Every structure is written in structure tokens, then in C-alpha cells.
Short mmCIF file of C-alpha atoms and ligand atoms in Angstrom, two decimals:
data_model
loop_
_atom_site.label_atom_id
_atom_site.label_comp_id
_atom_site.label_asym_id
_atom_site.label_seq_id
_atom_site.Cartn_x
_atom_site.Cartn_y
_atom_site.Cartn_z
CA MET A 1 4.86 69.84 222.00
CA ARG A 2 7.67 72.35 221.74
CA THR A 3 10.03 72.02 218.75
CA ILE A 4 13.64 73.02 219.31
CA VAL A 5 16.17 72.90 216.48
CA SER A 6 19.87 72.79 217.37
CA VAL A 7 22.33 73.79 214.67
CA VAL A 8 25.93 72.58 214.78
CA GLY A 9 28.60 72.28 212.15
CA ALA A 10 32.17 72.48 213.35
CA ARG A 11 34.27 70.44 215.74
CA PRO A 12 33.97 72.71 218.80
CA ASN A 13 30.16 72.71 218.48
CA PHE A 14 29.69 69.03 219.18
CA MET A 15 30.84 69.06 222.81
CA LYS A 16 28.49 71.98 223.46
CA LEU A 17 25.50 70.24 221.91
CA ALA A 18 25.94 66.74 223.40
CA PRO A 19 24.96 67.39 227.05
CA LEU A 20 21.88 69.37 226.07
CA ALA A 21 20.84 66.79 223.46
CA HIS A 22 20.95 64.15 226.20
CA VAL A 23 18.85 66.19 228.61
CA LEU A 24 16.27 67.13 225.95
CA ALA A 25 16.04 63.51 224.74
CA GLY A 26 14.52 62.68 228.11
CA ARG A 27 11.71 65.21 227.70
CA ALA A 28 8.46 63.87 226.27
CA ASP A 29 7.15 67.42 225.73
CA VAL A 30 10.08 68.50 223.54
CA LYS A 31 10.84 67.55 219.97
CA HIS A 32 14.56 68.24 219.60
CA LEU A 33 15.88 68.19 216.04
CA ILE A 34 19.56 68.39 215.17
CA VAL A 35 20.85 70.09 212.04
CA HIS A 36 24.48 69.45 211.00
CA THR A 37 25.55 72.13 208.55
CA GLY A 38 28.47 70.06 207.24
CA GLN A 39 30.97 72.91 207.86
CA HIS A 40 33.26 70.16 209.16
CA TYR A 41 32.78 66.88 207.36
CA ASP A 42 35.84 64.66 207.93
CA GLU A 43 35.68 61.61 210.17
CA GLY A 44 38.29 63.20 212.43
CA MET A 45 36.66 66.65 212.62
CA SER A 46 33.03 65.59 212.89
CA GLU A 47 31.94 61.94 212.85
CA SER A 48 34.25 60.70 215.61
CA PHE A 49 32.92 63.43 217.91
CA ILE A 50 29.30 62.65 217.18
CA ARG A 51 29.96 58.99 217.97
CA THR A 52 32.04 59.49 221.10
CA LEU A 53 29.69 62.07 222.55
CA ARG A 54 26.72 59.82 221.71
CA ILE A 55 24.94 62.61 219.89
CA PRO A 56 21.78 61.36 218.15
CA ARG A 57 22.12 61.14 214.36
CA PRO A 58 21.44 64.61 212.92
CA ASP A 59 17.96 64.93 211.46
CA PHE A 60 19.28 67.13 208.62
CA ASN A 61 22.72 67.43 207.07
CA LEU A 62 23.18 70.55 204.97
CA GLY A 63 26.46 69.39 203.40
CA ALA A 64 27.87 72.92 203.27
CA GLY A 65 31.57 71.97 203.35
CA SER A 66 34.56 74.29 203.11
CA ALA A 67 34.57 77.52 201.14
CA SER A 68 35.29 81.21 201.68
CA HIS A 69 33.52 82.73 204.69
CA ALA A 70 30.88 84.42 202.54
CA GLN A 71 30.22 81.30 200.48
CA GLN A 72 30.14 78.98 203.48
CA THR A 73 27.84 81.28 205.46
CA ALA A 74 25.57 81.86 202.46
CA THR A 75 25.30 78.14 201.63
CA ILE A 76 24.35 77.33 205.20
CA MET A 77 21.74 80.11 205.19
CA GLN A 78 20.20 78.99 201.90
CA ARG A 79 20.00 75.38 203.03
CA PHE A 80 18.83 76.07 206.57
CA GLU A 81 15.90 78.30 205.61
CA PRO A 82 13.80 75.44 204.11
CA VAL A 83 14.51 73.35 207.22
CA CYS A 84 13.01 76.10 209.36
CA LEU A 85 10.01 76.43 207.07
CA GLU A 86 9.43 72.67 207.20
CA THR A 87 9.96 72.10 210.93
CA LYS A 88 8.52 75.39 212.26
CA PRO A 89 10.64 75.46 215.41
CA ASP A 90 9.67 77.42 218.50
CA LEU A 91 13.37 78.00 219.13
CA VAL A 92 16.62 77.63 217.20
CA LEU A 93 19.67 76.97 219.37
CA VAL A 94 23.13 77.88 218.12
CA TYR A 95 26.48 77.14 219.76
CA GLY A 96 29.80 78.94 220.05
CA ASP A 97 31.22 81.22 217.41
CA VAL A 98 31.68 79.42 214.11
CA ASN A 99 30.24 80.37 210.73
CA SER A 100 27.42 77.85 211.20
CA THR A 101 26.39 79.71 214.38
CA VAL A 102 25.92 83.13 212.79
CA ALA A 103 24.40 81.71 209.59
CA ALA A 104 21.65 79.87 211.47
CA ALA A 105 21.00 82.82 213.79
CA LEU A 106 20.50 85.12 210.79
CA VAL A 107 18.07 82.74 209.10
CA ALA A 108 15.99 82.08 212.20
CA SER A 109 15.77 85.70 213.33
CA LYS A 110 14.65 86.84 209.86
CA LEU A 111 11.90 84.24 209.92
CA GLY A 112 10.77 85.56 213.29
CA ILE A 113 11.91 82.41 215.11
CA LYS A 114 13.44 82.83 218.56
CA VAL A 115 17.17 82.26 218.79
CA GLY A 116 19.08 80.91 221.79
CA HIS A 117 22.87 81.22 221.91
CA VAL A 118 24.86 78.77 223.99
CA GLU A 119 28.19 80.37 224.99
CA ALA A 120 27.02 83.96 224.62
CA GLY A 121 28.83 87.11 225.68
CA LEU A 122 32.46 86.13 225.09
CA ARG A 123 34.48 88.97 223.57
CA SER A 124 38.10 89.18 222.46
CA ARG A 125 37.53 92.72 221.09
CA ASP A 126 39.70 91.65 218.19
CA TRP A 127 37.73 92.31 215.03
CA SER A 128 40.31 90.60 212.87
CA MET A 129 39.03 87.28 214.23
CA PRO A 130 36.13 85.85 212.22
CA GLU A 131 34.86 84.31 215.45
CA GLU A 132 34.52 87.75 217.10
CA ILE A 133 32.28 88.94 214.28
CA ASN A 134 30.24 85.75 214.60
CA ARG A 135 29.90 86.17 218.37
CA VAL A 136 28.80 89.80 218.29
CA VAL A 137 26.29 89.35 215.47
CA THR A 138 24.85 86.15 216.96
CA ASP A 139 24.39 87.75 220.39
CA ARG A 140 22.70 90.79 218.83
CA LEU A 141 20.18 88.49 217.15
CA SER A 142 19.56 86.21 220.13
CA ASP A 143 16.53 86.20 222.42
CA LEU A 144 18.09 83.87 224.98
CA LEU A 145 21.77 84.33 225.80
CA PHE A 146 23.38 81.55 227.84
CA THR A 147 26.65 82.73 229.35
CA PRO A 148 29.51 80.56 230.65
CA SER A 149 30.98 83.12 233.07
CA ARG A 150 30.10 86.39 234.77
CA ASP A 151 32.43 88.45 232.55
CA ALA A 152 30.33 87.34 229.55
CA GLY A 153 27.21 88.75 231.23
CA ASP A 154 29.08 92.00 231.94
CA ASN A 155 29.98 92.28 228.24
CA LEU A 156 26.36 91.84 227.21
CA ARG A 157 25.14 94.38 229.75
CA ALA A 158 27.69 96.90 228.49
CA GLU A 159 26.34 96.37 224.97
CA GLY A 160 22.80 97.08 226.14
CA VAL A 161 21.38 93.56 226.00
CA PRO A 162 18.32 93.51 228.28
CA ALA A 163 19.10 91.64 231.50
CA GLU A 164 16.08 89.33 231.18
CA ARG A 165 17.55 87.76 228.04
CA VAL A 166 20.80 86.79 229.74
CA HIS A 167 21.05 83.51 231.66
CA PHE A 168 24.25 82.71 233.52
CA VAL A 169 24.31 78.93 233.22
CA GLY A 170 28.01 78.01 233.30
CA ASN A 171 30.23 76.24 230.83
CA ILE A 172 28.55 73.43 228.94
CA MET A 173 31.88 72.09 227.62
CA ILE A 174 32.65 71.07 231.17
CA ASP A 175 29.51 68.88 231.15
CA SER A 176 31.00 66.94 228.24
CA LEU A 177 34.46 66.90 229.76
CA LEU A 178 33.15 65.50 233.03
CA SER A 179 31.09 62.82 231.36
CA LEU A 180 34.11 61.48 229.46
CA LEU A 181 36.84 62.09 232.03
CA PRO A 182 36.62 58.64 233.68
CA GLU A 183 37.12 56.97 230.30
CA ALA A 184 39.96 59.35 229.43
CA ARG A 185 41.71 58.71 232.74
CA ASN A 186 41.55 55.04 232.02
CA GLY A 187 44.70 54.83 229.93
CA ASN A 188 47.76 56.92 229.32
CA GLY A 189 48.24 59.65 226.81
CA ASN A 190 51.38 58.49 225.18
CA GLY A 191 50.15 55.25 223.73
CA ASN A 192 53.05 53.27 225.20
CA GLY A 193 50.85 51.21 227.45
CA ASN A 194 52.81 51.46 230.71
CA GLY A 195 51.67 54.82 232.08
CA LYS A 196 55.27 56.05 232.28
CA HIS A 197 56.60 58.41 229.72
CA ALA A 198 58.93 61.32 229.25
CA PRO A 199 57.29 64.71 229.78
CA TYR A 200 55.70 66.13 226.70
CA ALA A 201 53.90 69.22 225.46
CA VAL A 202 50.65 69.05 223.50
CA VAL A 203 50.37 71.58 220.70
CA THR A 204 47.36 72.65 218.62
CA LEU A 205 47.35 75.60 216.22
CA HIS A 206 44.75 76.58 213.66
CA ARG A 207 43.89 80.30 213.97
CA PRO A 208 44.22 82.12 210.66
CA SER A 209 46.41 84.73 212.42
CA ASN A 210 48.90 82.03 213.39
CA VAL A 211 48.88 79.68 210.44
CA ASP A 212 47.81 81.56 207.31
CA ASP A 213 50.80 83.93 207.22
CA PRO A 214 53.85 81.85 206.19
CA ALA A 215 56.29 83.99 208.22
CA ALA A 216 54.16 83.74 211.38
CA LEU A 217 53.75 79.99 210.98
CA MET A 218 57.49 79.52 210.37
CA GLU A 219 58.26 81.45 213.57
CA LEU A 220 55.90 79.16 215.51
CA LEU A 221 57.49 76.06 214.03
CA ARG A 222 60.89 77.44 215.07
CA ALA A 223 59.50 77.90 218.58
CA LEU A 224 58.32 74.30 218.65
CA THR A 225 61.72 73.12 217.49
CA GLU A 226 63.31 75.02 220.37
CA VAL A 227 60.82 73.63 222.92
CA SER A 228 61.42 70.10 221.57
CA ARG A 229 65.05 70.24 222.70
CA GLU A 230 63.76 69.92 226.29
CA ARG A 231 60.55 67.95 225.91
CA ARG A 232 58.74 65.95 223.31
CA ILE A 233 55.97 67.60 221.35
CA LEU A 234 52.79 65.84 220.32
CA PHE A 235 50.93 67.96 217.79
CA PRO A 236 47.53 66.87 216.44
CA VAL A 237 47.34 68.96 213.29
CA HIS A 238 44.14 70.68 212.11
CA PRO A 239 43.53 70.24 208.34
CA ARG A 240 44.00 73.97 207.73
CA THR A 241 47.36 73.89 209.49
CA ARG A 242 48.46 70.71 207.76
CA ALA A 243 47.89 72.36 204.39
CA ARG A 244 49.89 75.44 205.42
CA ILE A 245 52.75 73.34 206.81
CA ALA A 246 52.82 71.42 203.52
CA ASP A 247 53.01 74.76 201.62
CA LEU A 248 56.15 75.58 203.62
CA ALA A 249 57.56 72.10 202.87
CA TRP A 250 58.41 71.94 206.60
CA GLN A 251 59.24 68.61 208.20
CA PRO A 252 59.76 67.99 211.92
CA PRO A 253 63.51 68.33 212.50
CA SER A 254 63.61 65.26 214.76
CA GLU A 255 61.41 62.51 216.12
CA ARG A 256 60.92 64.70 219.22
CA ILE A 257 58.14 66.48 217.33
CA THR A 258 55.33 64.14 216.28
CA LEU A 259 52.64 65.39 213.95
CA LEU A 260 49.37 63.51 214.49
CA GLU A 261 46.02 63.49 212.73
CA PRO A 262 43.20 65.37 214.53
CA LEU A 263 42.33 63.19 217.53
CA PRO A 264 38.99 61.88 218.72
CA TYR A 265 37.77 63.69 221.83
CA ILE A 266 38.69 61.07 224.41
CA GLU A 267 42.14 60.54 222.96
CA MET A 268 42.73 64.27 222.97
CA LEU A 269 41.63 64.48 226.60
CA ARG A 270 43.93 61.61 227.46
CA LEU A 271 46.85 63.25 225.70
CA VAL A 272 46.23 66.52 227.56
CA LEU A 273 45.76 64.78 230.93
CA HIS A 274 49.24 63.29 230.76
CA SER A 275 51.03 66.33 229.34
CA ASP A 276 52.89 68.87 231.42
CA VAL A 277 52.01 71.85 229.26
CA VAL A 278 49.61 72.67 226.42
CA ILE A 279 50.53 75.22 223.76
CA THR A 280 47.48 76.22 221.75
CA ASP A 281 45.37 78.84 220.06
CA SER A 282 42.11 76.94 220.62
CA GLY A 283 39.30 78.37 222.73
CA GLY A 284 38.15 75.07 224.18
CA LEU A 285 41.58 73.94 225.32
CA GLN A 286 42.04 77.10 227.38
CA GLU A 287 38.94 76.04 229.31
CA GLU A 288 39.66 72.32 229.50
CA THR A 289 43.22 72.83 230.79
CA SER A 290 41.94 75.36 233.33
CA TYR A 291 39.42 72.89 234.60
CA LEU A 292 42.05 70.15 234.83
CA GLY A 293 44.74 72.38 236.38
CA ILE A 294 47.22 71.84 233.54
CA PRO A 295 49.35 74.81 232.47
CA CYS A 296 48.26 76.29 229.15
CA LEU A 297 50.09 78.78 226.95
CA THR A 298 47.78 80.47 224.48
CA VAL A 299 49.59 81.84 221.45
CA ARG A 300 47.36 84.86 220.95
CA GLU A 301 47.35 88.55 221.82
CA ASN A 302 43.95 88.34 223.50
CA THR A 303 41.37 85.89 224.68
CA GLU A 304 37.59 85.97 224.80
CA ARG A 305 37.91 83.66 227.82
CA PRO A 306 39.71 85.90 230.36
CA ILE A 307 38.48 83.79 233.29
CA THR A 308 40.92 81.08 232.19
CA CYS A 309 43.76 83.54 232.87
CA THR A 310 42.40 85.07 236.08
CA GLU A 311 41.09 81.88 237.69
CA GLY A 312 42.50 79.09 235.55
CA THR A 313 45.91 78.02 234.32
CA ASN A 314 46.01 79.96 231.07
CA ARG A 315 48.63 82.50 230.03
CA LEU A 316 48.82 84.48 226.80
CA VAL A 317 52.17 84.35 225.02
CA ALA A 318 53.52 86.22 222.04
CA ALA A 319 54.14 84.10 218.97
CA ARG A 320 57.92 84.40 219.16
CA SER A 321 60.27 81.54 219.75
CA GLU A 322 62.21 83.09 222.70
CA THR A 323 58.95 84.02 224.43
CA ILE A 324 57.36 80.63 224.00
CA GLY A 325 60.52 78.78 225.05
CA ALA A 326 60.85 80.90 228.22
CA ALA A 327 57.14 80.56 229.04
CA VAL A 328 57.28 76.77 228.75
CA ARG A 329 60.23 76.66 231.16
CA ALA A 330 58.35 78.95 233.57
CA VAL A 331 55.13 76.93 233.70
CA VAL A 332 56.16 73.29 233.54
CA GLY A 333 55.88 71.77 236.97
CA THR A 334 53.11 74.18 238.00
CA ARG A 335 50.32 71.67 237.41
CA ARG A 336 47.77 72.13 240.15
CA ARG A 337 46.88 69.20 242.37
CA GLN A 338 43.65 70.90 243.32
CA PRO A 339 42.38 72.36 240.05
CA PRO A 340 40.58 75.69 240.40
CA THR A 341 36.84 75.63 240.84
CA ILE A 342 35.23 78.11 238.50
CA GLU A 343 31.69 79.23 239.22
CA LEU A 344 29.06 76.97 237.57
CA TRP A 345 31.65 74.93 235.66
CA ASP A 346 30.09 71.97 237.40
CA GLY A 347 28.66 69.59 234.82
CA ARG A 348 25.08 70.85 235.26
CA THR A 349 24.98 73.57 232.63
CA ALA A 350 22.82 71.59 230.17
CA GLN A 351 20.25 71.04 232.91
CA ARG A 352 20.12 74.78 233.61
CA ILE A 353 19.70 75.58 229.90
CA ALA A 354 16.91 73.01 229.61
CA GLU A 355 15.07 74.67 232.49
CA VAL A 356 15.01 77.90 230.45
CA VAL A 357 14.27 76.54 226.97
CA ALA A 358 11.69 74.00 228.11
CA PRO A 359 10.45 75.10 231.52
C1 LIG Z 1 36.43 76.64 212.31
C2 LIG Z 1 35.93 77.83 213.14
C3 LIG Z 1 36.85 78.04 214.34
C4 LIG Z 1 37.02 76.78 215.14
C5 LIG Z 1 37.52 75.69 214.22
C6 LIG Z 1 37.72 74.39 214.95
C7 LIG Z 1 34.82 79.56 211.81
C8 LIG Z 1 34.91 80.93 211.31
N1 LIG Z 1 35.91 79.06 212.37
O1 LIG Z 1 37.65 77.03 211.72
O2 LIG Z 1 36.28 79.03 215.17
O3 LIG Z 1 37.93 77.00 216.20
O4 LIG Z 1 36.57 75.51 213.16
O5 LIG Z 1 38.21 73.41 214.13
O6 LIG Z 1 33.77 78.96 211.71
N2 LIG Z 1 38.79 71.12 206.57
C9 LIG Z 1 38.94 69.78 206.31
N3 LIG Z 1 38.04 68.91 206.88
C10 LIG Z 1 37.01 69.33 207.64
C11 LIG Z 1 36.86 70.70 207.88
C12 LIG Z 1 37.76 71.58 207.34
O7 LIG Z 1 39.85 69.36 205.63
O8 LIG Z 1 36.24 68.47 208.13
C13 LIG Z 1 39.79 72.06 206.02
C14 LIG Z 1 39.40 72.67 204.72
O9 LIG Z 1 40.52 72.69 203.91
C15 LIG Z 1 39.00 74.07 205.07
C16 LIG Z 1 39.82 74.38 206.33
O10 LIG Z 1 40.00 73.12 206.95
O11 LIG Z 1 39.25 74.99 204.05
C17 LIG Z 1 39.11 75.35 207.24
O12 LIG Z 1 37.85 74.84 207.66
P1 LIG Z 1 36.66 75.82 208.17
O13 LIG Z 1 35.56 75.06 208.75
O14 LIG Z 1 36.31 76.76 207.09
O15 LIG Z 1 37.32 76.68 209.32
P2 LIG Z 1 38.27 76.22 210.50
O16 LIG Z 1 39.59 76.77 210.23
O17 LIG Z 1 38.16 74.75 210.77
#
């Protein structure tokens, strides 16, 4: 019996775990244990995703919670080490680029346990992003590197990662997206029940570079105000961003900007499906909109997911109100009827990972 421990903790991890958890649950020769670090702990940031994605109840919850990066990472490490000693896994799987990912990879590798990284090889080359540090360190420590796109494999090769460690398996988020798409399509995004609504933009913002500097955040809110003159804005607000908006004492200038709580996965998908543009700094939304053919404006100077720009519908925009306003006008109406097909973004990534981790 092979023991595999998956470690997740933050919202974007859950959609990457779910498809693999389902495949491994069907394997009698694999004991798959799930550790939730507790990095995200709210109903809206964690529980609703676990439920919707039908992830088995985590076997361990480390209750790490929010803190500075060093404290959060250290707490997860201290609490994950005894779990490894107790369960003696053959492999620890980590997902994406959050603090939980690097913390678990450090613990496992120092105990001599093999590490597998799902979503390896992505690089923004922007060292001011905590996620870039997490990605590079995690990949360096990993024995199995599962890449979502060929550019990710190229990055790893250029860094000297031996080719036999790298497995091009495709994008596991698309497995989750595909499994919930029928349910998301069944309904309209605007909650008005008749399937007809005025065009709207979906906005999500939570990167420290966009929301932690009051002047930068104010400029973005000005941009949204400008965009809202032409189309409604529906903005599910991340807790970090909500706190920063409250610090600025900013209120939406009209009912054309609606601030929402973080949305459950299917509701978010539904909202995006019926929008005519998404304005975001999220990694996952760049991929989801690309898959669905919906124009996406990413308010960042770089992306670790360049394939969404070259083959998908993503475009990077500067965080200035004139630029964002002009970009929205340029891309609305460009929704693709035939969304692009990106290599191995086909809903079978979890299966391919399972063939490697439990041959
Ligand atoms: C983390 C990830 C980021 C990912 C994002 C998705 C890192 C370094 N960053 O950023 O890559 O895109 O999650 O959401 O791991 N909070 C709550 N409730 C929660 C969780 C957080 O209120 O359930 C608040 C806390 O005030 C906390 C703040 O959000 O201080 C930030 O949370 P944290 O998990 O530290 O980082 P994120 O900004 O969410």
C-alpha cells in the first residue's frame, strides 16, 4: 500500500486537489491522506470549495490561519512535521504556489520524503511576488514536477532540472472546471432569473502589489469607476482587499459597482460565463477565461502563465485608469465562439498524474 499525502491550504489549491483526490479514491492500492493547513479558514475561502468540489474531509487540519509570511510558513512547517512522522508517506504532493506549498515541500524534503509538485515550472521572474519565491523553492525541492504547459517545462530545463523529473500533464484546474461547467451553465450569472441582463465586467483583485499600497489601490478603484460608466461591475472581494478598501473608506460611487463576498466556485464560474470581460490579478482566472474564450485583462506587469496570452484570451494591462478603460473598450465583444484548445487542457490531467504517482 502506497501512502500519498496531499497538502492544501488556500483557495486556489482546492480546485487542483479535487480531481486527483477523486482518481486516487478509486485506487485500492493507494492510501491518500489530505492535510489542510488552515491558511484559508473562512467558509467562503475554504469550506464552500471543499463541499462543492466534493473533496473528502481532510484527515488533518493544521489550523495555521493568517499571519506574516514567516510566521505562517513556520507554523505550517512545525505542525506538518509530526503528521509526516506519524503517517510515513511515500510521497507528499503540493499544489500551486501558496505559502502552504513551500512549507510542506520544505518539511517533506528535509525528512527525506519524496515531493511532487502539481503546477510546476511557472515563472513570472518577478521576485517581488511571494508566489514566485514559493514556486522556485518548491520546484527546486521536488522529485516529481507536473507541468501544465510546455513553457513550464522549458523553464525547468533552463534551471537544470533533470528531464526525467518533469512530467507534462496539462492543467488540472481545467479538470475541475470541466466537471462543474454543466452545473454552472445551468443558470445565469446575474441572479435575476431570466437569463437576460445588461453586460457586466467581473473584477477580482488581491495581489499585494495592487491592493496593499493605498495609492495603487485608489488608482484601480478610479479605473473601476470609469469602466462602470459603460458597464456594470460585479466585484467579489477577497478578504485582504476588503480590509484595504475599508482602510481607504472607499464606497462604490453608484449601484453600477457591486461589491460581493467571495463566491463559491460554481457561482463564480457562472458569473464569469455570463460576463463580457474579466478584470483580475488572479492566476486561475487567466486560465479559466482562456479556456472559456472570455476576454481577460490581467492587471499585472507580468504573468507566470504566458500561454494564456499567446494562445488564450488574456492581456496584461497597466494599473492605470486610462489604460484599463481603453483596454476594456478594445476587448469587449471579442468573446470567442470556439474557445482556443490548449494542449492537454482536456480534463484528464489528474489521470495522467495518477499514472505517475501510483503506476
Ligand atoms: C494567498 C496566496 C495567493 C493566492 C491567494 C488566493 C500566498 C503567499 N498567497 O494569498 O497566492 O492567490 O491566497 O486567495 O500564499 N483572510 C481571511 N480569511 C481567510 C483567509 C485569509 O479573512 O480564510 C484574510 C486575512 O486577513 C489575511 C489575508 O486575508 O491576513 C491574507 O491571507 P493569506 O492566506 O495570508 O494570503 P492571501 O492574500 O489570501
